[in-house]
Amino acid sequence: MPTKHTIAELRSKYLAGSVTPTDVIEEFFKVVKESDGEIHAFLEVYENAREEAKVATLKFKELGESAPPLLGIPIAVKNNILIKGKKATAASRMLENYVATYDATIIERLREAGAILVGATNMDEFAMGSSTENSAFGPTKNPQDTARVPGGSSGGSAAAVAMGAVPVAIGTDTGGSIRQPASYCGLVGYKPTYGAVSRYGLIAMGSSLDQAGPLANSVADAELIHSVMSGLDDRDATTIDDNTYPKVDIKETYTIGIPRHFLKEGIDEGVLQAFETHVADLEKAGHKIVEIELPLFAKGLAAYYVSMPAEVSSNLARFDGMRYGLSESGDDLLAVYENSRAKGFGNEVKRRILLGTYVLSSGYYDAYYGKAEAARVLMREELNQVFTKVDLVLTPSAPTPAFRFGEFADPLSVYKQDIFTVPVNLTGVPAISIPACTVQCDGKTLPVGVQYIAPHAGDLRLFDIGKKVYDSTI
Ligand code: GLN
């Protein structure tokens, strides 16, 4: 399979009969065999995909144009999403041998649409990180430059698409984990409006922030995958019915707001240049660029690193050595908990559980957790105000291109990679990262992405601008 396959291309080849799902799945196994020893995008590949491909090949012959939209399309899935009968490890020792007993809602929907699930992708442990260096099973390398990280936490999903194994992979995004790896690997990465996609069957990180979405080679593919996965679900009470929101309209040209005050410190020169080139191209294409102020947005990182660990500490309390996964013996019940959690969790996960427990503890709750949650409300109001004046907000997706392994020794420098992405999760709005440009680093060409942010439930507007500025160029 050549590196840049889209679902649309595969489908038209299937329809023409020039390629079959079996050919594509065999090619997938070949690419993995040739490249994944070095890249390590996958924690597991699913042999049963071969059988499914045979069935899909026959079905395609029978159904032709009326075949379901993803029939015979190979899709890789981040390993914190439950697939019945397969391991769901969240790249943690804690869940190393945990086998899912049911399908996540999004998995059910992908299957119904005919997708072939081909493997589980690597990630930062429990989705905490920006590089996949926090995986308990070893990092993933960036296919563009193997001395560099693919981003994270959905780094395995990004690498799987970037190395040409699959046209699309599913990731999760709590603070940027789809958009940042997409930016590092030259892909489209989309984080839906909070509640647009069911979280049933996702291993929770921050329940008020988590959403699942695609990493793909085109905006049209991301839109297709989203249309299959999204919608109300009785099993996740936070899912929303799109129709209850005022429609966010699609326009010929948009008014796009840029928070330039937010683009001053700690941003790589190459990223800034790529961003400004993109802005100039938008103006040439007839879009209107206006400067906006988002002072609270710029403080999102501080609020995120209080709210998110608070939710992490609560969500991960269930991994106690009794109910799920790893269980270490001990003299009494408390020792079982302590030994299991000490051995099962890596350092970053422990750090966040400690932080979260602290900010929720009596005496500190109001000072930290309460304040961060209040800041989220104000950020939402600030953003709503801005969206009365502009249709979309544009920022870089990340402050740097893909960084080198071990480049950041302290956690804070890594957290700063999330500066543009976390405010989006804190406010629940949708955003998409699209490849904008490339920069030269150490003789390698590295991709740089830009992030478009739309108002609440304005997902279609993101797909529209993405297709205008990106799909038309590929
Ligand atoms: N890099 C961010 C973090 O470490 C985002 C993680 C995510 O979106 N899952 O929290």
CSV table of C-alpha atoms and ligand atoms in Angstrom, one decimal:
chain,number,residue,atom,x,y,z
A,1,MET,CA,0.0,0.0,0.0
A,2,PRO,CA,1.5,3.3,-1.0
A,3,THR,CA,1.9,5.8,1.9
A,4,LYS,CA,-1.0,8.1,1.2
A,5,HIS,CA,-4.1,6.0,0.7
A,6,THR,CA,-7.6,7.4,1.4
A,7,ILE,CA,-10.8,5.5,2.1
A,8,ALA,CA,-12.3,7.2,-0.9
A,9,GLU,CA,-9.6,5.8,-3.2
A,10,LEU,CA,-9.8,2.3,-1.8
A,11,ARG,CA,-13.5,2.3,-2.2
A,12,SER,CA,-13.4,3.4,-5.8
A,13,LYS,CA,-10.8,0.7,-6.5
A,14,TYR,CA,-13.0,-1.9,-4.8
A,15,LEU,CA,-16.0,-0.7,-6.9
A,16,ALA,CA,-13.9,-0.9,-10.1
A,17,GLY,CA,-12.8,-4.4,-9.1
A,18,SER,CA,-9.1,-3.4,-9.6
A,19,VAL,CA,-8.3,-4.1,-5.9
A,20,THR,CA,-10.1,-6.3,-3.3
A,21,PRO,CA,-10.2,-6.0,0.5
A,22,THR,CA,-8.1,-9.2,0.6
A,23,ASP,CA,-5.3,-7.5,-1.4
A,24,VAL,CA,-5.4,-4.5,0.9
A,25,ILE,CA,-5.3,-6.6,4.1
A,26,GLU,CA,-2.4,-8.7,2.7
A,27,GLU,CA,-0.6,-5.4,2.0
A,28,PHE,CA,-1.3,-4.3,5.5
A,29,PHE,CA,0.4,-7.4,6.9
A,30,LYS,CA,3.3,-6.8,4.6
A,31,VAL,CA,3.8,-3.2,5.6
A,32,VAL,CA,3.7,-4.2,9.2
A,33,LYS,CA,6.2,-7.0,8.7
A,34,GLU,CA,8.6,-4.7,6.8
A,35,SER,CA,8.3,-1.5,9.0
A,36,ASP,CA,6.8,-2.1,12.3
A,37,GLY,CA,9.9,-3.8,13.8
A,38,GLU,CA,11.4,-0.4,13.8
A,39,ILE,CA,8.4,1.9,14.1
A,40,HIS,CA,6.4,-0.1,16.7
A,41,ALA,CA,3.0,1.5,15.9
A,42,PHE,CA,1.2,-1.7,16.8
A,43,LEU,CA,0.9,-3.6,20.1
A,44,GLU,CA,-1.0,-6.4,18.3
A,45,VAL,CA,-2.2,-7.2,14.8
A,46,TYR,CA,-5.4,-9.2,14.4
A,47,GLU,CA,-4.9,-12.3,12.2
A,48,ASN,CA,-8.7,-12.7,11.9
A,49,ALA,CA,-8.6,-9.6,9.7
A,50,ARG,CA,-7.7,-12.0,6.9
A,51,GLU,CA,-10.9,-14.0,7.3
A,52,GLU,CA,-12.9,-10.7,7.5
A,53,ALA,CA,-11.3,-9.5,4.3
A,54,LYS,CA,-12.4,-12.6,2.4
A,55,VAL,CA,-16.0,-12.1,3.5
A,56,ALA,CA,-15.8,-8.4,2.6
A,57,THR,CA,-14.4,-9.2,-0.8
A,58,LEU,CA,-17.4,-11.5,-1.5
A,59,LYS,CA,-19.8,-9.0,-0.1
A,60,PHE,CA,-18.4,-6.2,-2.3
A,61,LYS,CA,-19.0,-8.3,-5.4
A,62,GLU,CA,-22.6,-8.9,-4.3
A,63,LEU,CA,-23.5,-5.3,-3.1
A,64,GLY,CA,-21.4,-3.0,-5.3
A,65,GLU,CA,-22.5,0.6,-4.8
A,66,SER,CA,-24.8,-0.3,-2.0
A,67,ALA,CA,-22.0,-1.7,0.1
A,68,PRO,CA,-21.8,-0.1,3.6
A,69,PRO,CA,-19.5,2.9,3.6
A,70,LEU,CA,-16.5,1.2,5.2
A,71,LEU,CA,-16.8,-2.2,3.8
A,72,GLY,CA,-13.3,-3.8,3.5
A,73,ILE,CA,-11.5,-0.7,4.9
A,74,PRO,CA,-8.7,-1.5,7.3
A,75,ILE,CA,-8.8,0.5,10.5
A,76,ALA,CA,-6.3,0.5,13.5
A,77,VAL,CA,-7.5,1.2,17.0
A,78,LYS,CA,-5.8,2.8,19.9
A,79,ASN,CA,-5.5,0.3,22.7
A,80,ASN,CA,-7.6,2.1,25.2
A,81,ILE,CA,-10.8,1.3,23.2
A,82,LEU,CA,-12.5,-2.0,23.9
A,83,ILE,CA,-12.8,-4.6,21.2
A,84,LYS,CA,-14.5,-7.8,22.4
A,85,GLY,CA,-12.2,-10.7,22.8
A,86,LYS,CA,-9.0,-8.6,22.3
A,87,LYS,CA,-6.6,-7.2,24.8
A,88,ALA,CA,-7.2,-3.6,25.9
A,89,THR,CA,-4.0,-2.7,27.7
A,90,ALA,CA,-4.0,1.1,27.6
A,91,ALA,CA,-0.2,0.4,27.2
A,92,SER,CA,0.0,-0.3,30.9
A,93,ARG,CA,1.4,-3.2,32.9
A,94,MET,CA,-1.8,-2.9,34.9
A,95,LEU,CA,-3.9,-4.2,32.0
A,96,GLU,CA,-1.2,-6.2,30.2
A,97,ASN,CA,-3.4,-9.3,30.1
A,98,TYR,CA,-6.9,-7.7,30.3
A,99,VAL,CA,-9.2,-9.0,27.5
A,100,ALA,CA,-12.3,-6.8,26.7
A,101,THR,CA,-15.6,-8.5,27.3
A,102,TYR,CA,-17.6,-6.2,25.1
A,103,ASP,CA,-17.3,-3.8,22.1
A,104,ALA,CA,-17.1,0.0,22.6
A,105,THR,CA,-20.1,1.7,20.9
A,106,ILE,CA,-17.7,3.2,18.3
A,107,ILE,CA,-16.4,-0.2,17.5
A,108,GLU,CA,-19.9,-1.6,17.1
A,109,ARG,CA,-20.6,1.3,14.7
A,110,LEU,CA,-17.4,0.8,12.7
A,111,ARG,CA,-18.1,-2.9,12.3
A,112,GLU,CA,-21.7,-2.2,11.2
A,113,ALA,CA,-20.3,0.1,8.5
A,114,GLY,CA,-18.1,-2.8,7.3
A,115,ALA,CA,-14.7,-1.8,8.7
A,116,ILE,CA,-12.0,-4.4,9.2
A,117,LEU,CA,-10.2,-3.9,12.6
A,118,VAL,CA,-6.6,-4.8,11.9
A,119,GLY,CA,-4.8,-4.1,15.1
A,120,ALA,CA,-4.2,-2.3,18.4
A,121,THR,CA,-2.0,0.7,18.4
A,122,ASN,CA,0.6,1.8,20.9
A,123,MET,CA,0.0,4.9,23.1
A,124,ASP,CA,1.2,6.6,26.2
A,125,GLU,CA,0.1,4.7,29.3
A,126,PHE,CA,-3.6,5.4,30.0
A,127,ALA,CA,-3.3,8.2,27.3
A,128,MET,CA,-1.1,10.4,29.6
A,129,GLY,CA,1.7,11.9,27.5
A,130,SER,CA,2.7,13.6,24.3
A,131,SER,CA,5.2,11.2,22.8
A,132,THR,CA,4.4,7.5,23.4
A,133,GLU,CA,7.5,7.4,25.6
A,134,ASN,CA,5.2,6.6,28.5
A,135,SER,CA,4.0,3.3,27.0
A,136,ALA,CA,4.9,0.4,29.3
A,137,PHE,CA,5.7,-1.6,26.1
A,138,GLY,CA,8.3,0.7,24.5
A,139,PRO,CA,7.9,3.9,22.4
A,140,THR,CA,6.7,4.3,18.9
A,141,LYS,CA,9.0,6.1,16.4
A,142,ASN,CA,7.9,8.8,13.9
A,143,PRO,CA,8.0,7.3,10.4
A,144,GLN,CA,9.1,10.7,9.0
A,145,ASP,CA,12.3,10.6,11.2
A,146,THR,CA,12.9,7.7,13.5
A,147,ALA,CA,15.0,9.8,15.8
A,148,ARG,CA,11.9,11.7,16.7
A,149,VAL,CA,8.6,10.9,18.6
A,150,PRO,CA,5.4,10.5,16.7
A,151,GLY,CA,3.6,12.6,19.3
A,152,GLY,CA,1.1,11.2,21.7
A,153,SER,CA,-0.8,9.9,23.3
A,154,SER,CA,-2.3,8.4,20.1
A,155,GLY,CA,1.3,8.1,18.7
A,156,GLY,CA,0.8,4.5,17.5
A,157,SER,CA,-2.4,5.4,15.6
A,158,ALA,CA,-0.6,8.3,14.0
A,159,ALA,CA,2.4,6.2,13.0
A,160,ALA,CA,0.2,3.4,11.7
A,161,VAL,CA,-1.3,5.9,9.2
A,162,ALA,CA,1.9,7.7,8.4
A,163,MET,CA,3.8,4.5,7.7
A,164,GLY,CA,1.1,3.5,5.2
A,165,ALA,CA,-0.3,0.5,7.0
A,166,VAL,CA,-3.8,1.8,7.2
A,167,PRO,CA,-5.7,4.8,5.7
A,168,VAL,CA,-7.2,5.7,9.1
A,169,ALA,CA,-6.7,4.9,12.7
A,170,ILE,CA,-8.8,5.8,15.8
A,171,GLY,CA,-7.4,7.8,18.6
A,172,THR,CA,-8.7,9.5,21.8
A,173,ASP,CA,-8.2,13.1,22.7
A,174,THR,CA,-8.3,14.4,26.3
A,175,GLY,CA,-6.0,17.4,25.8
A,176,GLY,CA,-4.6,17.0,22.3
A,177,SER,CA,-3.8,13.4,21.9
A,178,ILE,CA,-5.3,13.2,18.4
A,179,ARG,CA,-4.4,16.6,17.1
A,180,GLN,CA,-0.7,16.8,18.3
A,181,PRO,CA,0.4,13.4,16.8
A,182,ALA,CA,-1.5,14.3,13.6
A,183,SER,CA,0.6,17.5,13.4
A,184,TYR,CA,3.8,15.6,14.1
A,185,CYS,CA,3.1,12.9,11.5
A,186,GLY,CA,1.6,15.0,8.7
A,187,LEU,CA,-2.0,13.8,9.1
A,188,VAL,CA,-5.5,15.1,9.6
A,189,GLY,CA,-6.6,14.7,13.3
A,190,TYR,CA,-10.0,15.6,14.5
A,191,LYS,CA,-11.4,16.0,18.0
A,192,PRO,CA,-15.2,16.2,18.0
A,193,THR,CA,-17.5,18.4,20.1
A,194,TYR,CA,-17.7,16.9,23.6
A,195,GLY,CA,-20.6,14.4,23.6
A,196,ALA,CA,-20.7,14.0,19.8
A,197,VAL,CA,-19.2,10.5,20.1
A,198,SER,CA,-20.0,7.9,22.8
A,199,ARG,CA,-17.3,7.2,25.4
A,200,TYR,CA,-18.9,3.8,26.2
A,201,GLY,CA,-16.1,1.2,26.1
A,202,LEU,CA,-13.3,3.7,26.2
A,203,ILE,CA,-10.8,3.4,29.1
A,204,ALA,CA,-11.5,6.7,30.8
A,205,MET,CA,-8.8,9.3,31.4
A,206,GLY,CA,-10.6,12.6,32.1
A,207,SER,CA,-14.3,11.9,31.6
A,208,SER,CA,-15.3,15.5,31.1
A,209,LEU,CA,-12.6,15.9,28.4
A,210,ASP,CA,-12.3,12.6,26.5
A,211,GLN,CA,-13.5,12.1,23.0
A,212,ALA,CA,-12.6,9.6,20.3
A,213,GLY,CA,-11.8,10.6,16.7
A,214,PRO,CA,-9.9,9.7,13.5
A,215,LEU,CA,-6.4,10.3,12.3
A,216,ALA,CA,-6.5,10.2,8.5
A,217,ASN,CA,-5.0,11.2,5.2
A,218,SER,CA,-7.8,13.5,4.2
A,219,VAL,CA,-10.5,15.6,5.9
A,220,ALA,CA,-13.2,13.8,3.9
A,221,ASP,CA,-12.1,10.5,5.4
A,222,ALA,CA,-12.1,12.1,8.9
A,223,GLU,CA,-15.7,13.3,8.3
A,224,LEU,CA,-16.8,9.9,7.0
A,225,ILE,CA,-15.4,8.1,10.1
A,226,HIS,CA,-17.0,10.7,12.4
A,227,SER,CA,-20.4,10.3,10.7
A,228,VAL,CA,-20.2,6.5,11.3
A,229,MET,CA,-19.0,6.8,15.0
A,230,SER,CA,-21.0,9.8,16.2
A,231,GLY,CA,-24.6,10.1,17.5
A,232,LEU,CA,-26.7,9.5,20.6
A,233,ASP,CA,-26.0,6.4,22.7
A,234,ASP,CA,-28.1,5.2,25.6
A,235,ARG,CA,-25.0,3.9,27.3
A,236,ASP,CA,-23.3,7.3,27.5
A,237,ALA,CA,-25.6,10.0,29.0
A,238,THR,CA,-23.3,12.8,27.9
A,239,THR,CA,-23.9,12.1,24.2
A,240,ILE,CA,-25.7,14.9,22.4
A,241,ASP,CA,-28.2,15.0,19.7
A,242,ASP,CA,-26.8,17.4,17.1
A,243,ASN,CA,-30.3,18.5,16.1
A,244,THR,CA,-30.9,20.1,19.4
A,245,TYR,CA,-28.2,22.7,18.7
A,246,PRO,CA,-28.6,25.8,16.5
A,247,LYS,CA,-27.1,24.9,13.1
A,248,VAL,CA,-23.7,26.3,12.5
A,249,ASP,CA,-23.7,27.2,8.9
A,250,ILE,CA,-21.3,26.5,6.1
A,251,LYS,CA,-20.1,29.5,4.1
A,252,GLU,CA,-18.2,30.2,0.9
A,253,THR,CA,-15.5,32.2,2.9
A,254,TYR,CA,-15.0,32.5,6.6
A,255,THR,CA,-14.0,35.1,9.1
A,256,ILE,CA,-11.1,33.5,11.0
A,257,GLY,CA,-9.9,34.8,14.3
A,258,ILE,CA,-6.2,34.6,15.3
A,259,PRO,CA,-5.1,35.1,18.9
A,260,ARG,CA,-1.7,36.6,18.0
A,261,HIS,CA,-1.0,37.5,21.7
A,262,PHE,CA,-1.0,33.8,22.3
A,263,LEU,CA,1.8,33.2,19.7
A,264,LYS,CA,4.6,34.9,21.3
A,265,GLU,CA,6.5,32.7,23.7
A,266,GLY,CA,8.1,29.3,23.4
A,267,ILE,CA,7.0,28.7,19.8
A,268,ASP,CA,9.4,27.3,17.2
A,269,GLU,CA,10.4,29.8,14.4
A,270,GLY,CA,9.6,27.2,11.7
A,271,VAL,CA,6.2,26.6,13.2
A,272,LEU,CA,5.5,30.4,13.3
A,273,GLN,CA,6.6,30.8,9.7
A,274,ALA,CA,4.4,27.8,8.6
A,275,PHE,CA,1.5,29.3,10.4
A,276,GLU,CA,1.9,32.8,8.8
A,277,THR,CA,2.2,31.3,5.4
A,278,HIS,CA,-1.0,29.4,6.0
A,279,VAL,CA,-2.7,32.6,7.1
A,280,ALA,CA,-1.5,34.5,4.0
A,281,ASP,CA,-2.9,31.7,1.8
A,282,LEU,CA,-6.3,31.9,3.6
A,283,GLU,CA,-6.4,35.6,2.8
A,284,LYS,CA,-5.5,35.0,-0.8
A,285,ALA,CA,-8.4,32.5,-1.0
A,286,GLY,CA,-10.8,35.2,0.2
A,287,HIS,CA,-11.2,34.4,3.9
A,288,LYS,CA,-11.1,37.3,6.3
A,289,ILE,CA,-8.5,37.3,9.0
A,290,VAL,CA,-9.1,39.2,12.2
A,291,GLU,CA,-7.1,39.5,15.4
A,292,ILE,CA,-8.8,38.3,18.6
A,293,GLU,CA,-8.0,38.3,22.3
A,294,LEU,CA,-8.4,35.1,24.3
A,295,PRO,CA,-6.6,35.9,27.5
A,296,LEU,CA,-8.2,33.0,29.5
A,297,PHE,CA,-7.5,30.5,26.7
A,298,ALA,CA,-3.8,31.2,27.2
A,299,LYS,CA,-4.2,30.0,30.8
A,300,GLY,CA,-5.8,26.7,29.8
A,301,LEU,CA,-2.7,24.7,30.5
A,302,ALA,CA,-2.8,25.6,34.2
A,303,ALA,CA,-6.5,24.7,34.5
A,304,TYR,CA,-6.0,21.5,32.5
A,305,TYR,CA,-3.2,20.2,34.7
A,306,VAL,CA,-5.6,20.5,37.7
A,307,SER,CA,-8.9,19.3,36.3
A,308,MET,CA,-7.4,16.4,34.3
A,309,PRO,CA,-5.4,14.8,37.1
A,310,ALA,CA,-8.4,15.2,39.4
A,311,GLU,CA,-10.5,13.1,37.0
A,312,VAL,CA,-7.6,10.7,36.4
A,313,SER,CA,-7.2,10.0,40.1
A,314,SER,CA,-10.8,9.2,40.4
A,315,ASN,CA,-11.1,7.1,37.2
A,316,LEU,CA,-8.0,5.1,38.0
A,317,ALA,CA,-9.1,4.2,41.5
A,318,ARG,CA,-10.8,1.2,40.0
A,319,PHE,CA,-7.4,-0.4,39.2
A,320,ASP,CA,-6.9,-1.8,42.7
A,321,GLY,CA,-5.7,-5.3,42.1
A,322,MET,CA,-9.1,-6.7,42.9
A,323,ARG,CA,-11.3,-6.0,39.9
A,324,TYR,CA,-9.2,-5.4,36.9
A,325,GLY,CA,-5.8,-6.5,35.6
A,326,LEU,CA,-2.7,-7.0,37.6
A,327,SER,CA,-3.0,-8.2,41.2
A,328,GLU,CA,0.0,-8.5,43.5
A,329,SER,CA,-0.3,-10.3,46.8
A,330,GLY,CA,0.2,-8.6,50.2
A,331,ASP,CA,-0.3,-9.3,53.8
A,332,ASP,CA,-3.7,-7.5,54.0
A,333,LEU,CA,-6.1,-5.8,51.6
A,334,LEU,CA,-4.3,-2.4,51.8
A,335,ALA,CA,-1.0,-4.1,50.9
A,336,VAL,CA,-2.7,-5.8,47.8
A,337,TYR,CA,-3.8,-2.3,46.7
A,338,GLU,CA,-0.5,-0.8,47.3
A,339,ASN,CA,1.6,-3.5,45.7
A,340,SER,CA,-0.6,-3.8,42.7
A,341,ARG,CA,-0.7,-0.1,42.0
A,342,ALA,CA,3.0,0.3,42.7
A,343,LYS,CA,3.9,-2.4,40.1
A,344,GLY,CA,1.1,-1.8,37.6
A,345,PHE,CA,1.4,2.0,37.0
A,346,GLY,CA,4.3,3.8,35.4
A,347,ASN,CA,5.8,7.1,36.8
A,348,GLU,CA,3.7,9.6,34.8
A,349,VAL,CA,0.5,7.8,35.8
A,350,LYS,CA,1.5,7.8,39.4
A,351,ARG,CA,2.5,11.5,39.2
A,352,ARG,CA,-1.0,12.4,37.9
A,353,ILE,CA,-2.8,10.2,40.5
A,354,LEU,CA,-0.9,12.0,43.2
A,355,LEU,CA,-1.5,15.4,41.8
A,356,GLY,CA,-5.2,14.7,41.3
A,357,THR,CA,-5.7,13.3,44.8
A,358,TYR,CA,-4.0,16.4,46.2
A,359,VAL,CA,-6.1,18.9,44.3
A,360,LEU,CA,-9.3,17.1,45.4
A,361,SER,CA,-8.3,16.7,49.0
A,362,SER,CA,-10.2,18.5,51.8
A,363,GLY,CA,-8.7,22.0,52.3
A,364,TYR,CA,-7.3,22.1,48.7
A,365,TYR,CA,-10.4,21.3,46.7
A,366,ASP,CA,-11.7,25.0,46.6
A,367,ALA,CA,-8.2,26.4,46.1
A,368,TYR,CA,-7.4,24.1,43.1
A,369,TYR,CA,-10.1,21.9,41.7
A,370,GLY,CA,-12.9,24.4,42.3
A,371,LYS,CA,-10.9,27.2,40.7
A,372,ALA,CA,-9.9,25.2,37.7
A,373,GLU,CA,-13.5,24.2,37.1
A,374,ALA,CA,-14.6,27.9,37.5
A,375,ALA,CA,-12.0,28.9,35.0
A,376,ARG,CA,-13.4,26.4,32.5
A,377,VAL,CA,-16.8,28.2,32.7
A,378,LEU,CA,-15.2,31.6,32.1
A,379,MET,CA,-13.1,30.2,29.2
A,380,ARG,CA,-16.3,28.9,27.6
A,381,GLU,CA,-17.9,32.3,28.0
A,382,GLU,CA,-14.9,34.1,26.5
A,383,LEU,CA,-14.9,31.7,23.6
A,384,ASN,CA,-18.7,32.2,23.0
A,385,GLN,CA,-18.1,35.9,22.9
A,386,VAL,CA,-15.4,35.5,20.3
A,387,PHE,CA,-17.6,33.3,18.2
A,388,THR,CA,-20.1,36.1,17.9
A,389,LYS,CA,-17.5,37.9,15.8
A,390,VAL,CA,-15.6,35.1,14.0
A,391,ASP,CA,-16.6,31.8,12.4
A,392,LEU,CA,-13.5,29.9,13.3
A,393,VAL,CA,-10.4,30.3,15.5
A,394,LEU,CA,-7.0,29.4,14.1
A,395,THR,CA,-3.8,28.4,16.0
A,396,PRO,CA,-0.8,26.2,15.4
A,397,SER,CA,-1.5,22.7,16.5
A,398,ALA,CA,1.6,22.4,18.6
A,399,PRO,CA,4.5,24.8,19.5
A,400,THR,CA,7.2,22.7,17.8
A,401,PRO,CA,7.5,20.0,15.1
A,402,ALA,CA,8.1,16.4,16.4
A,403,PHE,CA,10.8,16.5,19.0
A,404,ARG,CA,13.7,14.1,19.5
A,405,PHE,CA,13.5,11.1,21.9
A,406,GLY,CA,14.6,12.3,25.4
A,407,GLU,CA,14.7,15.9,24.2
A,408,PHE,CA,12.6,17.1,27.2
A,409,ALA,CA,13.8,15.7,30.5
A,410,ASP,CA,11.2,17.4,32.8
A,411,PRO,CA,7.5,16.7,32.6
A,412,LEU,CA,6.6,20.5,32.4
A,413,SER,CA,8.4,21.0,29.1
A,414,VAL,CA,6.4,18.1,27.7
A,415,TYR,CA,3.1,19.5,29.1
A,416,LYS,CA,3.8,22.8,27.3
A,417,GLN,CA,3.3,20.9,24.0
A,418,ASP,CA,-0.4,20.9,24.9
A,419,ILE,CA,-0.7,24.7,25.1
A,420,PHE,CA,-2.9,25.1,22.0
A,421,THR,CA,-4.9,21.9,22.3
A,422,VAL,CA,-6.1,21.7,26.0
A,423,PRO,CA,-8.3,24.8,25.9
A,424,VAL,CA,-10.4,23.0,23.3
A,425,ASN,CA,-11.1,20.0,25.6
A,426,LEU,CA,-11.7,22.3,28.6
A,427,THR,CA,-14.4,24.1,26.7
A,428,GLY,CA,-15.8,21.1,24.9
A,429,VAL,CA,-15.7,22.6,21.4
A,430,PRO,CA,-14.5,20.7,18.3
A,431,ALA,CA,-11.1,21.2,16.6
A,432,ILE,CA,-9.2,19.7,13.7
A,433,SER,CA,-5.5,19.7,12.9
A,434,ILE,CA,-4.5,19.7,9.3
A,435,PRO,CA,-1.0,19.5,7.8
A,436,ALA,CA,-0.1,23.1,6.7
A,437,CYS,CA,3.6,23.0,5.8
A,438,THR,CA,6.9,21.3,6.3
A,439,VAL,CA,10.1,22.5,8.0
A,440,GLN,CA,13.6,21.3,7.7
A,441,CYS,CA,15.2,19.9,10.9
A,442,ASP,CA,18.5,18.0,11.0
A,443,GLY,CA,18.3,17.4,7.3
A,444,LYS,CA,14.8,15.9,7.6
A,445,THR,CA,11.5,17.3,6.3
A,446,LEU,CA,9.1,17.5,9.2
A,447,PRO,CA,5.4,18.3,9.0
A,448,VAL,CA,3.7,21.1,10.9
A,449,GLY,CA,-0.1,21.3,11.5
A,450,VAL,CA,-2.5,24.1,12.1
A,451,GLN,CA,-5.6,23.8,14.3
A,452,TYR,CA,-9.0,25.2,13.4
A,453,ILE,CA,-11.5,25.5,16.3
A,454,ALA,CA,-15.2,25.8,15.7
A,455,PRO,CA,-18.1,26.8,18.0
A,456,HIS,CA,-19.9,24.1,20.0
A,457,ALA,CA,-21.5,21.5,17.6
A,458,GLY,CA,-19.9,23.3,14.7
A,459,ASP,CA,-18.1,20.1,13.5
A,460,LEU,CA,-19.4,20.4,10.0
A,461,ARG,CA,-17.8,23.8,9.6
A,462,LEU,CA,-14.4,22.3,10.4
A,463,PHE,CA,-14.8,19.6,7.8
A,464,ASP,CA,-15.8,22.3,5.3
A,465,ILE,CA,-12.8,24.6,5.9
A,466,GLY,CA,-10.5,21.5,6.1
A,467,LYS,CA,-11.7,20.3,2.7
A,468,LYS,CA,-11.3,23.8,1.2
A,469,VAL,CA,-7.8,24.4,2.4
A,470,TYR,CA,-6.4,20.8,2.6
A,471,ASP,CA,-8.2,18.2,0.6
A,472,SER,CA,-8.2,20.4,-2.5
A,473,THR,CA,-4.3,20.3,-2.3
A,474,ILE,CA,-3.8,16.6,-2.1
B,1,GLN,N1,-0.6,15.3,26.2
B,1,GLN,C1,-1.8,15.5,27.0
B,1,GLN,C2,-1.6,14.9,28.3
B,1,GLN,O1,-0.6,14.3,28.6
B,1,GLN,C3,-3.0,15.0,26.3
B,1,GLN,C4,-3.3,13.6,26.6
B,1,GLN,C5,-4.6,13.2,25.8
B,1,GLN,O2,-5.2,13.9,25.1
B,1,GLN,N2,-4.9,11.9,26.1
B,1,GLN,O3,-2.5,14.9,29.2
